[in-house]
Amino acid sequence: MFRIDPHPPALSPQTVKALSKVCTSTLGHLTDFGFPRGLTPVTRPCKFAGPAVTVRIPHMDSTAVHVALDHLQPGDVLVIDQSGDHTRSCFGGMVSYTAHARGAAGAVVDGAINDYDEIVGLGLPVFSRGIASHTTRLLGIEGAINVPVTVGGVTVRPGDVVFGDSDGIAIIDPADADRIAALLAEKEAAEPALKSKIDAGASLAEHSGALALFEKNLAS
């Protein structure tokens, strides 16, 4: 059985611009939630943000992936849940070419990719679990588009903000995206002044509070 739900709304250009100026690892200092595990970018440097267009496929049947490509809109991020099959690839040369041609901002594949050189040549930001020659098939068994999926242990809903860079991916509730972008920008804006202090001999451990914690629990 196949299913396709309504397309998620686009992410505002202002939100995309704001997230493009900050880092996922800065968010990682503030929360433990929303970071898919085990996926890495195909190439670095890497930077993108956009609404999730989700696809869930049953292991080897990638029929729904091909259909989802026809529904991609500029700025979307294709997010593929392979139902726990982390070694087979559903994302090769023609799939990546079509996603790029439709204007996708990026793709997140909870499995492998193939046609590595083609994907790199396109410049499309892609996160995956690795590279494989073993691929999915078009079998017409089942699949679902724009439904909640699980990628790297994180639930991704259609329209969730997928924020990716060279450090990793963060999944953000769209209602919180602008607030989070502003918070990250504020934290990162303080770094140049701290670097200047360190250049002048200041202690990072003292500034961060690590020294106080260390001394508090120092063995006598």
Coordinates of N, CA and C in Angstrom, one line a residue:
M1 N 0.8 -1.2 0.0 CA 0.0 0.0 0.0 C 0.9 1.2 0.0
F2 N 0.5 2.2 -0.8 CA 1.2 3.5 -0.8 C 0.4 4.6 -0.3
R3 N 1.1 5.7 0.2 CA 0.4 6.8 0.8 C 1.2 8.1 0.5
I4 N 0.5 9.1 0.3 CA 1.1 10.4 0.1 C 0.3 11.5 0.8
D5 N 0.8 12.2 1.7 CA 0.1 13.3 2.5 C 0.5 14.6 1.9
P6 N -0.2 15.7 2.3 CA 0.0 17.0 1.8 C 1.5 17.5 1.9
H7 N 1.9 18.3 0.9 CA 3.3 18.8 0.9 C 3.4 19.8 2.1
P8 N 4.6 19.8 2.8 CA 4.8 20.8 3.8 C 5.0 22.2 3.3
P9 N 4.8 23.2 4.1 CA 5.0 24.6 3.6 C 6.5 24.9 3.5
A10 N 6.8 25.8 2.7 CA 8.2 26.2 2.5 C 8.8 27.0 3.7
L11 N 10.1 27.0 3.8 CA 10.7 27.7 4.9 C 11.0 29.1 4.4
S12 N 10.8 30.1 5.2 CA 11.0 31.5 4.7 C 12.4 31.7 4.4
P13 N 12.7 32.6 3.4 CA 14.1 32.9 3.1 C 14.8 33.5 4.2
Q14 N 14.1 34.3 5.1 CA 14.8 34.9 6.2 C 15.3 33.8 7.2
T15 N 14.5 32.8 7.4 CA 14.9 31.7 8.3 C 16.1 30.9 7.7
V16 N 16.0 30.6 6.4 CA 17.2 29.9 5.8 C 18.4 30.8 5.9
K17 N 18.3 32.1 5.7 CA 19.5 33.0 5.8 C 20.1 33.0 7.2
A18 N 19.2 33.0 8.2 CA 19.6 33.1 9.6 C 20.3 31.8 9.9
L19 N 19.8 30.7 9.5 CA 20.5 29.4 9.9 C 21.8 29.2 9.1
S20 N 21.9 29.8 7.9 CA 23.1 29.7 7.1 C 24.3 30.3 7.8
K21 N 24.0 31.2 8.8 CA 25.1 31.9 9.4 C 25.6 31.3 10.7
V22 N 24.9 30.2 11.1 CA 25.3 29.6 12.4 C 25.6 28.1 12.2
C23 N 26.0 27.5 13.3 CA 26.5 26.1 13.2 C 25.6 25.1 14.0
T24 N 25.5 23.9 13.5 CA 24.8 22.9 14.2 C 25.4 22.6 15.6
S25 N 26.7 22.6 15.6 CA 27.4 22.3 16.9 C 27.2 23.3 18.0
T26 N 26.9 24.6 17.6 CA 26.5 25.5 18.6 C 25.2 25.1 19.3
L27 N 24.3 24.6 18.5 CA 23.0 24.1 19.0 C 23.3 22.9 19.9
G28 N 24.3 22.1 19.5 CA 24.7 20.9 20.3 C 25.2 21.2 21.7
H29 N 25.6 22.5 21.9 CA 26.0 22.9 23.3 C 24.8 23.1 24.1
L30 N 23.6 23.2 23.5 CA 22.4 23.6 24.3 C 21.4 22.5 24.5
T31 N 21.4 21.5 23.6 CA 20.4 20.4 23.8 C 21.0 19.1 23.3
D32 N 20.4 18.0 23.8 CA 20.8 16.7 23.3 C 19.8 16.1 22.3
F33 N 18.8 16.8 22.1 CA 17.7 16.3 21.2 C 17.8 16.8 19.8
G34 N 17.4 15.9 18.8 CA 17.2 16.4 17.5 C 18.4 16.1 16.6
F35 N 19.4 15.3 17.0 CA 20.6 15.1 16.2 C 20.6 13.7 15.7
P36 N 20.3 13.4 14.5 CA 20.4 12.0 13.9 C 21.8 11.5 14.1
R37 N 21.9 10.2 14.5 CA 23.2 9.6 14.7 C 23.6 8.7 13.6
G38 N 24.9 8.7 13.3 CA 25.5 7.7 12.4 C 25.5 8.2 10.9
L39 N 25.0 9.4 10.6 CA 25.1 9.9 9.3 C 26.1 11.0 9.1
T40 N 26.8 11.0 8.0 CA 27.9 12.0 7.7 C 27.7 12.6 6.3
P41 N 28.2 13.8 6.1 CA 28.0 14.4 4.8 C 28.9 13.7 3.8
V42 N 28.4 13.6 2.5 CA 29.2 13.0 1.5 C 30.4 13.9 1.2
T43 N 30.3 15.2 1.2 CA 31.4 16.1 1.0 C 31.3 17.2 2.1
R44 N 32.5 17.8 2.3 CA 32.6 19.0 3.2 C 33.4 20.0 2.4
P45 N 33.2 21.4 2.6 CA 32.2 22.0 3.4 C 30.7 21.7 3.0
C46 N 29.8 21.8 3.9 CA 28.4 21.5 3.6 C 27.5 22.4 4.5
K47 N 26.5 23.0 3.9 CA 25.6 23.9 4.6 C 24.3 24.0 3.9
F48 N 23.2 23.7 4.6 CA 21.9 23.8 4.1 C 20.8 23.8 5.2
A49 N 19.6 24.3 4.8 CA 18.5 24.3 5.7 C 17.2 24.3 4.9
G50 N 16.3 23.6 5.3 CA 15.0 23.5 4.5 C 14.0 22.6 5.2
P51 N 12.7 22.7 4.7 CA 11.7 21.8 5.2 C 11.8 20.4 4.8
A52 N 11.6 19.4 5.7 CA 11.7 18.0 5.4 C 10.5 17.5 4.5
V53 N 10.9 16.9 3.4 CA 9.9 16.1 2.6 C 10.3 14.7 2.9
T54 N 9.5 14.0 3.6 CA 9.9 12.7 4.2 C 9.4 11.5 3.3
V55 N 10.2 10.5 3.3 CA 9.8 9.2 2.5 C 10.2 8.0 3.4
R56 N 9.2 7.1 3.5 CA 9.5 5.8 4.2 C 9.4 4.7 3.2
I57 N 10.4 3.9 3.1 CA 10.4 2.8 2.2 C 10.7 1.5 2.9
P58 N 10.2 0.3 2.4 CA 10.4 -1.0 3.0 C 11.6 -1.7 2.5
H59 N 12.7 -1.3 3.1 CA 14.0 -1.9 2.7 C 14.4 -1.8 1.2
M60 N 14.1 -2.8 0.4 CA 14.6 -2.8 -0.9 C 13.7 -2.1 -2.0
D61 N 12.5 -1.7 -1.6 CA 11.6 -1.1 -2.6 C 11.6 0.5 -2.5
S62 N 12.2 1.1 -3.5 CA 12.3 2.6 -3.5 C 11.3 3.2 -4.5
T63 N 10.2 2.6 -4.8 CA 9.2 3.2 -5.6 C 8.8 4.6 -5.1
A64 N 8.6 4.7 -3.8 CA 8.1 6.0 -3.2 C 9.1 7.1 -3.4
V65 N 10.4 6.7 -3.4 CA 11.4 7.8 -3.5 C 11.3 8.4 -4.9
H66 N 11.1 7.6 -5.9 CA 11.0 8.2 -7.3 C 9.8 9.1 -7.4
V67 N 8.7 8.7 -6.8 CA 7.4 9.5 -6.8 C 7.7 10.8 -6.0
A68 N 8.3 10.7 -4.9 CA 8.5 11.9 -4.1 C 9.4 12.9 -4.8
L69 N 10.3 12.5 -5.7 CA 11.1 13.4 -6.4 C 10.2 14.4 -7.3
D70 N 9.2 13.8 -7.8 CA 8.3 14.7 -8.7 C 7.5 15.7 -7.9
H71 N 7.5 15.6 -6.6 CA 6.8 16.5 -5.7 C 7.7 17.5 -5.0
L72 N 9.0 17.4 -5.2 CA 9.9 18.3 -4.5 C 9.8 19.7 -5.1
Q73 N 9.9 20.6 -4.2 CA 9.9 22.1 -4.5 C 11.2 22.7 -4.1
P74 N 11.6 23.8 -4.8 CA 12.9 24.4 -4.5 C 13.0 24.7 -3.0
G75 N 14.2 24.3 -2.4 CA 14.4 24.5 -1.0 C 14.1 23.4 -0.1
D76 N 13.4 22.4 -0.6 CA 13.0 21.2 0.2 C 14.3 20.4 0.5
V77 N 14.2 19.6 1.6 CA 15.2 18.6 1.9 C 14.5 17.2 1.9
L78 N 15.0 16.4 1.1 CA 14.5 15.0 1.0 C 15.0 14.2 2.1
V79 N 14.2 13.5 2.9 CA 14.6 12.7 4.1 C 14.0 11.3 3.9
I80 N 14.9 10.3 3.8 CA 14.5 9.0 3.5 C 14.8 8.0 4.6
D81 N 13.7 7.4 5.1 CA 13.8 6.3 6.1 C 13.7 5.0 5.4
Q82 N 14.8 4.2 5.5 CA 14.8 2.9 4.9 C 14.4 1.7 5.8
S83 N 13.6 2.0 6.8 CA 13.1 1.0 7.7 C 14.2 0.1 8.3
G84 N 15.3 0.7 8.6 CA 16.4 0.0 9.3 C 17.4 -0.6 8.4
D85 N 17.2 -0.6 7.1 CA 18.2 -1.1 6.1 C 19.3 0.0 5.9
H86 N 20.4 -0.2 6.6 CA 21.4 0.9 6.6 C 22.5 0.6 5.5
T87 N 22.5 -0.5 4.9 CA 23.6 -0.9 4.0 C 23.2 -0.8 2.5
R88 N 21.9 -0.8 2.2 CA 21.5 -0.7 0.7 C 21.3 0.7 0.3
S89 N 21.6 1.1 -0.9 CA 21.4 2.4 -1.4 C 20.1 2.6 -2.2
C90 N 19.4 3.7 -1.9 CA 18.2 4.1 -2.7 C 18.5 5.4 -3.4
F91 N 19.7 5.9 -3.2 CA 20.0 7.3 -3.7 C 21.3 7.3 -4.5
G92 N 21.1 7.2 -5.9 CA 22.2 7.1 -6.8 C 22.2 8.3 -7.7
G93 N 22.8 8.1 -8.9 CA 23.0 9.2 -9.8 C 21.7 9.9 -10.3
M94 N 20.8 9.1 -10.8 CA 19.6 9.7 -11.4 C 18.7 10.3 -10.3
V95 N 18.6 9.7 -9.2 CA 17.8 10.2 -8.1 C 18.4 11.5 -7.6
S96 N 19.7 11.6 -7.4 CA 20.4 12.8 -7.0 C 20.3 13.9 -8.0
Y97 N 20.4 13.5 -9.3 CA 20.3 14.5 -10.4 C 18.9 15.1 -10.4
T98 N 17.9 14.3 -10.2 CA 16.5 14.8 -10.2 C 16.2 15.7 -9.0
A99 N 16.7 15.3 -7.8 CA 16.5 16.1 -6.7 C 17.2 17.5 -6.9
H100 N 18.4 17.5 -7.5 CA 19.1 18.7 -7.7 C 18.4 19.6 -8.8
A101 N 17.9 18.9 -9.8 CA 17.2 19.6 -10.9 C 15.9 20.3 -10.3
R102 N 15.3 19.6 -9.3 CA 14.0 20.2 -8.7 C 14.3 21.3 -7.7
G103 N 15.6 21.5 -7.5 CA 16.0 22.6 -6.5 C 16.0 22.2 -5.1
A104 N 16.2 20.9 -4.8 CA 16.3 20.5 -3.4 C 17.5 21.2 -2.8
A105 N 17.3 21.5 -1.5 CA 18.4 22.1 -0.7 C 19.4 21.1 -0.3
G106 N 18.9 19.8 -0.1 CA 19.8 18.7 0.3 C 19.0 17.5 0.5
A107 N 19.7 16.4 0.9 CA 19.0 15.1 1.1 C 19.7 14.4 2.3
V108 N 18.9 13.7 3.1 CA 19.3 12.9 4.2 C 18.8 11.5 4.0
V109 N 19.7 10.6 3.9 CA 19.4 9.2 3.6 C 19.9 8.3 4.7
D110 N 18.9 7.6 5.4 CA 19.3 6.7 6.5 C 19.6 5.4 5.9
G111 N 20.6 5.4 5.1 CA 21.1 4.2 4.4 C 22.3 4.6 3.6
A112 N 22.7 3.8 2.6 CA 23.9 4.2 1.8 C 23.5 4.9 0.6
I113 N 24.5 5.5 -0.1 CA 24.3 6.1 -1.4 C 25.2 5.3 -2.4
N114 N 24.9 5.5 -3.7 CA 25.8 5.0 -4.8 C 26.0 6.1 -5.8
D115 N 26.8 5.8 -6.8 CA 27.2 6.8 -7.8 C 27.8 8.0 -7.1
Y116 N 28.7 7.7 -6.3 CA 29.3 8.8 -5.4 C 29.9 9.9 -6.3
D117 N 30.6 9.6 -7.3 CA 31.3 10.7 -8.1 C 30.2 11.6 -8.7
E118 N 29.1 11.1 -9.2 CA 28.0 11.9 -9.7 C 27.4 12.8 -8.7
I119 N 27.2 12.3 -7.5 CA 26.6 13.1 -6.5 C 27.6 14.3 -6.1
V120 N 28.9 13.9 -5.9 CA 29.8 15.0 -5.6 C 29.9 16.0 -6.7
G121 N 29.8 15.6 -8.0 CA 29.9 16.5 -9.1 C 28.7 17.5 -9.1
L122 N 27.5 17.0 -8.6 CA 26.4 17.9 -8.6 C 26.5 19.0 -7.6
G123 N 27.2 18.7 -6.5 CA 27.3 19.7 -5.4 C 26.1 19.7 -4.5
L124 N 25.2 18.7 -4.6 CA 24.0 18.6 -3.8 C 24.5 18.1 -2.4
P125 N 24.2 18.8 -1.3 CA 24.5 18.4 0.0 C 23.7 17.1 0.4
V126 N 24.4 16.0 0.7 CA 23.8 14.8 1.0 C 24.4 14.2 2.3
F127 N 23.6 13.7 3.2 CA 24.1 13.0 4.4 C 23.6 11.5 4.2
S128 N 24.5 10.6 4.5 CA 24.2 9.2 4.4 C 25.0 8.4 5.4
R129 N 24.8 7.0 5.4 CA 25.6 6.2 6.3 C 26.8 5.6 5.6
G130 N 27.0 5.9 4.3 CA 28.1 5.4 3.6 C 27.8 5.2 2.1
I131 N 28.6 4.4 1.5 CA 28.6 4.2 0.0 C 28.4 2.7 -0.2
A132 N 27.6 2.3 -1.2 CA 27.4 0.9 -1.5 C 27.0 0.7 -2.9
S133 N 27.4 -0.5 -3.5 CA 27.0 -0.9 -4.8 C 25.6 -1.6 -4.8
H134 N 25.3 -2.1 -3.6 CA 24.0 -2.9 -3.5 C 22.9 -1.9 -3.4
T135 N 21.9 -2.0 -4.3 CA 20.9 -0.9 -4.3 C 19.5 -1.5 -4.1
T136 N 18.5 -0.6 -4.0 CA 17.1 -0.9 -3.9 C 16.6 -1.2 -5.3
R137 N 15.3 -1.6 -5.4 CA 14.7 -1.9 -6.7 C 13.3 -1.1 -6.7
L138 N 12.7 -1.1 -7.9 CA 11.4 -0.6 -8.1 C 10.4 -1.8 -8.1
L139 N 9.8 -2.1 -6.9 CA 9.0 -3.3 -6.8 C 7.6 -3.1 -6.6
G140 N 7.2 -1.8 -6.3 CA 5.8 -1.5 -6.2 C 5.1 -2.1 -5.0
I141 N 5.8 -2.4 -3.9 CA 5.3 -3.0 -2.7 C 4.5 -2.1 -1.8
E142 N 5.2 -1.1 -1.3 CA 4.6 -0.1 -0.4 C 5.6 1.1 -0.2
G143 N 5.1 2.1 0.4 CA 5.9 3.3 0.8 C 5.0 4.4 1.2
A144 N 5.6 5.4 1.8 CA 4.8 6.6 2.3 C 5.6 7.9 2.1
I145 N 4.9 8.9 1.7 CA 5.5 10.2 1.5 C 4.8 11.3 2.4
N146 N 5.6 12.1 3.0 CA 5.2 13.1 3.9 C 4.4 12.6 5.1
V147 N 5.0 11.6 5.7 CA 4.5 11.0 7.0 C 5.7 11.1 8.0
P148 N 5.4 11.0 9.3 CA 6.6 11.0 10.2 C 7.5 9.8 10.0
V149 N 8.8 10.0 10.0 CA 9.8 9.0 9.8 C 10.8 9.0 10.9
T150 N 11.6 8.0 10.9 CA 12.7 8.0 11.9 C 14.1 7.9 11.1
V151 N 14.9 8.8 11.4 CA 16.3 8.9 10.8 C 17.3 9.0 11.8
G152 N 18.2 8.1 11.9 CA 19.3 8.2 12.9 C 18.8 8.3 14.3
G153 N 17.6 7.6 14.6 CA 17.1 7.6 15.9 C 16.2 8.8 16.3
V154 N 16.0 9.7 15.3 CA 15.3 11.0 15.5 C 14.0 11.0 14.7
T155 N 12.9 11.3 15.3 CA 11.7 11.4 14.5 C 11.7 12.7 13.7
V156 N 11.4 12.6 12.4 CA 11.3 13.8 11.5 C 9.9 13.8 10.9
R157 N 9.2 14.9 11.2 CA 7.9 15.2 10.6 C 8.0 16.0 9.3
P158 N 7.0 15.8 8.4 CA 7.0 16.6 7.2 C 7.0 18.1 7.6
G159 N 7.9 18.9 7.0 CA 8.0 20.3 7.4 C 8.9 20.7 8.5
D160 N 9.4 19.7 9.2 CA 10.4 20.0 10.2 C 11.6 20.6 9.5
V161 N 12.3 21.5 10.2 CA 13.5 22.1 9.6 C 14.7 21.2 9.7
V162 N 15.3 20.9 8.6 CA 16.5 20.1 8.5 C 17.7 21.0 8.4
F163 N 18.5 21.1 9.4 CA 19.6 22.1 9.4 C 20.9 21.3 9.4
G164 N 21.6 21.4 8.3 CA 22.8 20.6 8.1 C 24.0 21.4 7.8
D165 N 25.2 21.0 8.3 CA 26.5 21.6 8.0 C 27.6 20.5 8.1
S166 N 28.8 21.0 8.0 CA 29.9 20.0 8.0 C 30.0 19.2 9.3
D167 N 29.4 19.7 10.4 CA 29.5 19.0 11.7 C 28.4 17.9 11.8
G168 N 27.2 18.1 11.2 CA 26.1 17.2 11.3 C 24.8 17.8 10.9
I169 N 23.7 17.1 11.4 CA 22.4 17.5 11.1 C 21.6 17.8 12.4
A170 N 20.8 18.8 12.4 CA 19.8 19.0 13.5 C 18.4 19.1 13.0
I171 N 17.5 18.5 13.6 CA 16.1 18.6 13.3 C 15.4 19.6 14.2
I172 N 14.8 20.6 13.7 CA 14.2 21.7 14.5 C 12.7 21.9 14.2
D173 N 12.0 22.1 15.2 CA 10.5 22.4 15.0 C 10.5 23.8 14.3
P174 N 9.7 23.8 13.2 CA 9.7 25.1 12.4 C 9.2 26.3 13.2
A175 N 8.4 26.1 14.3 CA 7.9 27.2 15.1 C 9.1 27.7 16.0
D176 N 10.1 27.0 16.1 CA 11.3 27.4 17.0 C 12.5 27.9 16.2
A177 N 12.4 27.7 14.8 CA 13.6 27.9 14.0 C 14.2 29.3 14.1
D178 N 13.4 30.4 14.1 CA 13.9 31.7 14.1 C 14.5 32.0 15.5
R179 N 13.8 31.6 16.5 CA 14.3 31.8 17.9 C 15.7 31.1 18.1
I180 N 15.8 29.9 17.6 CA 17.0 29.1 17.8 C 18.1 29.8 16.9
A181 N 17.8 30.2 15.7 CA 18.8 30.9 14.9 C 19.4 32.1 15.6
A182 N 18.5 32.9 16.2 CA 18.9 34.1 16.9 C 19.7 33.8 18.1
L183 N 19.4 32.8 18.8 CA 20.1 32.4 20.0 C 21.5 31.9 19.6
L184 N 21.6 31.1 18.6 CA 22.9 30.6 18.1 C 23.8 31.8 17.6
A185 N 23.2 32.7 16.9 CA 23.9 33.9 16.4 C 24.5 34.7 17.6
E186 N 23.7 34.8 18.7 CA 24.2 35.6 19.8 C 25.4 34.9 20.5
K187 N 25.3 33.6 20.6 CA 26.4 32.8 21.2 C 27.6 32.9 20.4
E188 N 27.5 32.8 19.1 CA 28.7 32.8 18.2 C 29.3 34.2 18.1
A189 N 28.5 35.2 18.3 CA 29.0 36.6 18.2 C 29.9 36.9 19.3
A190 N 29.8 36.2 20.4 CA 30.7 36.4 21.6 C 32.1 35.7 21.4
E191 N 32.2 34.9 20.4 CA 33.5 34.1 20.3 C 34.7 35.0 19.9
P192 N 34.6 36.0 18.9 CA 35.8 36.7 18.6 C 36.4 37.5 19.8
A193 N 35.6 38.0 20.7 CA 36.1 38.7 21.8 C 36.8 37.8 22.8
L194 N 36.3 36.6 22.9 CA 36.9 35.6 23.8 C 38.2 35.1 23.2
K195 N 38.3 35.0 21.9 CA 39.5 34.6 21.2 C 40.6 35.6 21.4
S196 N 40.2 36.9 21.4 CA 41.2 38.0 21.6 C 41.7 37.9 23.1
K197 N 40.8 37.6 24.0 CA 41.3 37.4 25.4 C 42.2 36.3 25.5
I198 N 41.9 35.2 24.9 CA 42.8 34.0 24.9 C 44.2 34.3 24.3
D199 N 44.2 35.1 23.2 CA 45.4 35.5 22.6 C 46.3 36.3 23.6
A200 N 45.6 37.1 24.4 CA 46.2 37.9 25.4 C 46.6 37.2 26.7
G201 N 46.3 35.8 26.7 CA 46.7 35.0 27.9 C 45.6 34.6 28.8
A202 N 44.4 35.0 28.5 CA 43.3 34.6 29.4 C 43.1 33.1 29.4
S203 N 42.5 32.6 30.5 CA 42.2 31.1 30.6 C 40.8 30.8 30.1
L204 N 40.8 29.8 29.2 CA 39.5 29.3 28.7 C 38.8 28.6 29.8
A205 N 39.5 27.8 30.6 CA 38.9 27.0 31.7 C 38.2 27.9 32.7
E206 N 38.9 29.1 33.0 CA 38.3 30.0 33.9 C 37.1 30.7 33.3
H207 N 37.2 31.1 32.1 CA 36.0 31.7 31.4 C 34.8 30.8 31.4
S208 N 35.0 29.6 31.0 CA 33.9 28.6 30.8 C 33.3 28.1 32.1
G209 N 34.1 28.2 33.2 CA 33.6 27.7 34.4 C 34.2 26.3 34.7
A210 N 35.0 25.7 33.7 CA 35.5 24.4 33.9 C 36.5 24.3 35.0
L211 N 37.3 25.4 35.2 CA 38.3 25.4 36.3 C 37.6 25.3 37.6
A212 N 36.6 26.1 37.8 CA 35.9 26.1 39.1 C 35.3 24.7 39.4
L213 N 34.7 24.0 38.4 CA 34.2 22.7 38.6 C 35.3 21.7 38.9
F214 N 36.4 21.9 38.2 CA 37.6 21.0 38.4 C 38.1 21.1 39.8
E215 N 38.3 22.3 40.2 CA 38.9 22.5 41.6 C 37.9 22.1 42.7
K216 N 36.7 22.2 42.4 CA 35.6 21.9 43.4 C 35.7 20.4 43.7
N217 N 36.1 19.6 42.7 CA 36.1 18.1 42.8 C 37.5 17.5 42.7
L218 N 38.5 18.4 43.0 CA 39.9 18.0 42.9 C 40.2 17.0 44.1
A219 N 40.8 15.9 43.7 CA 41.2 15.0 44.8 C 42.3 15.6 45.7
S220 N 42.1 15.4 47.0 CA 43.1 16.0 47.9 C 44.3 15.0 48.1

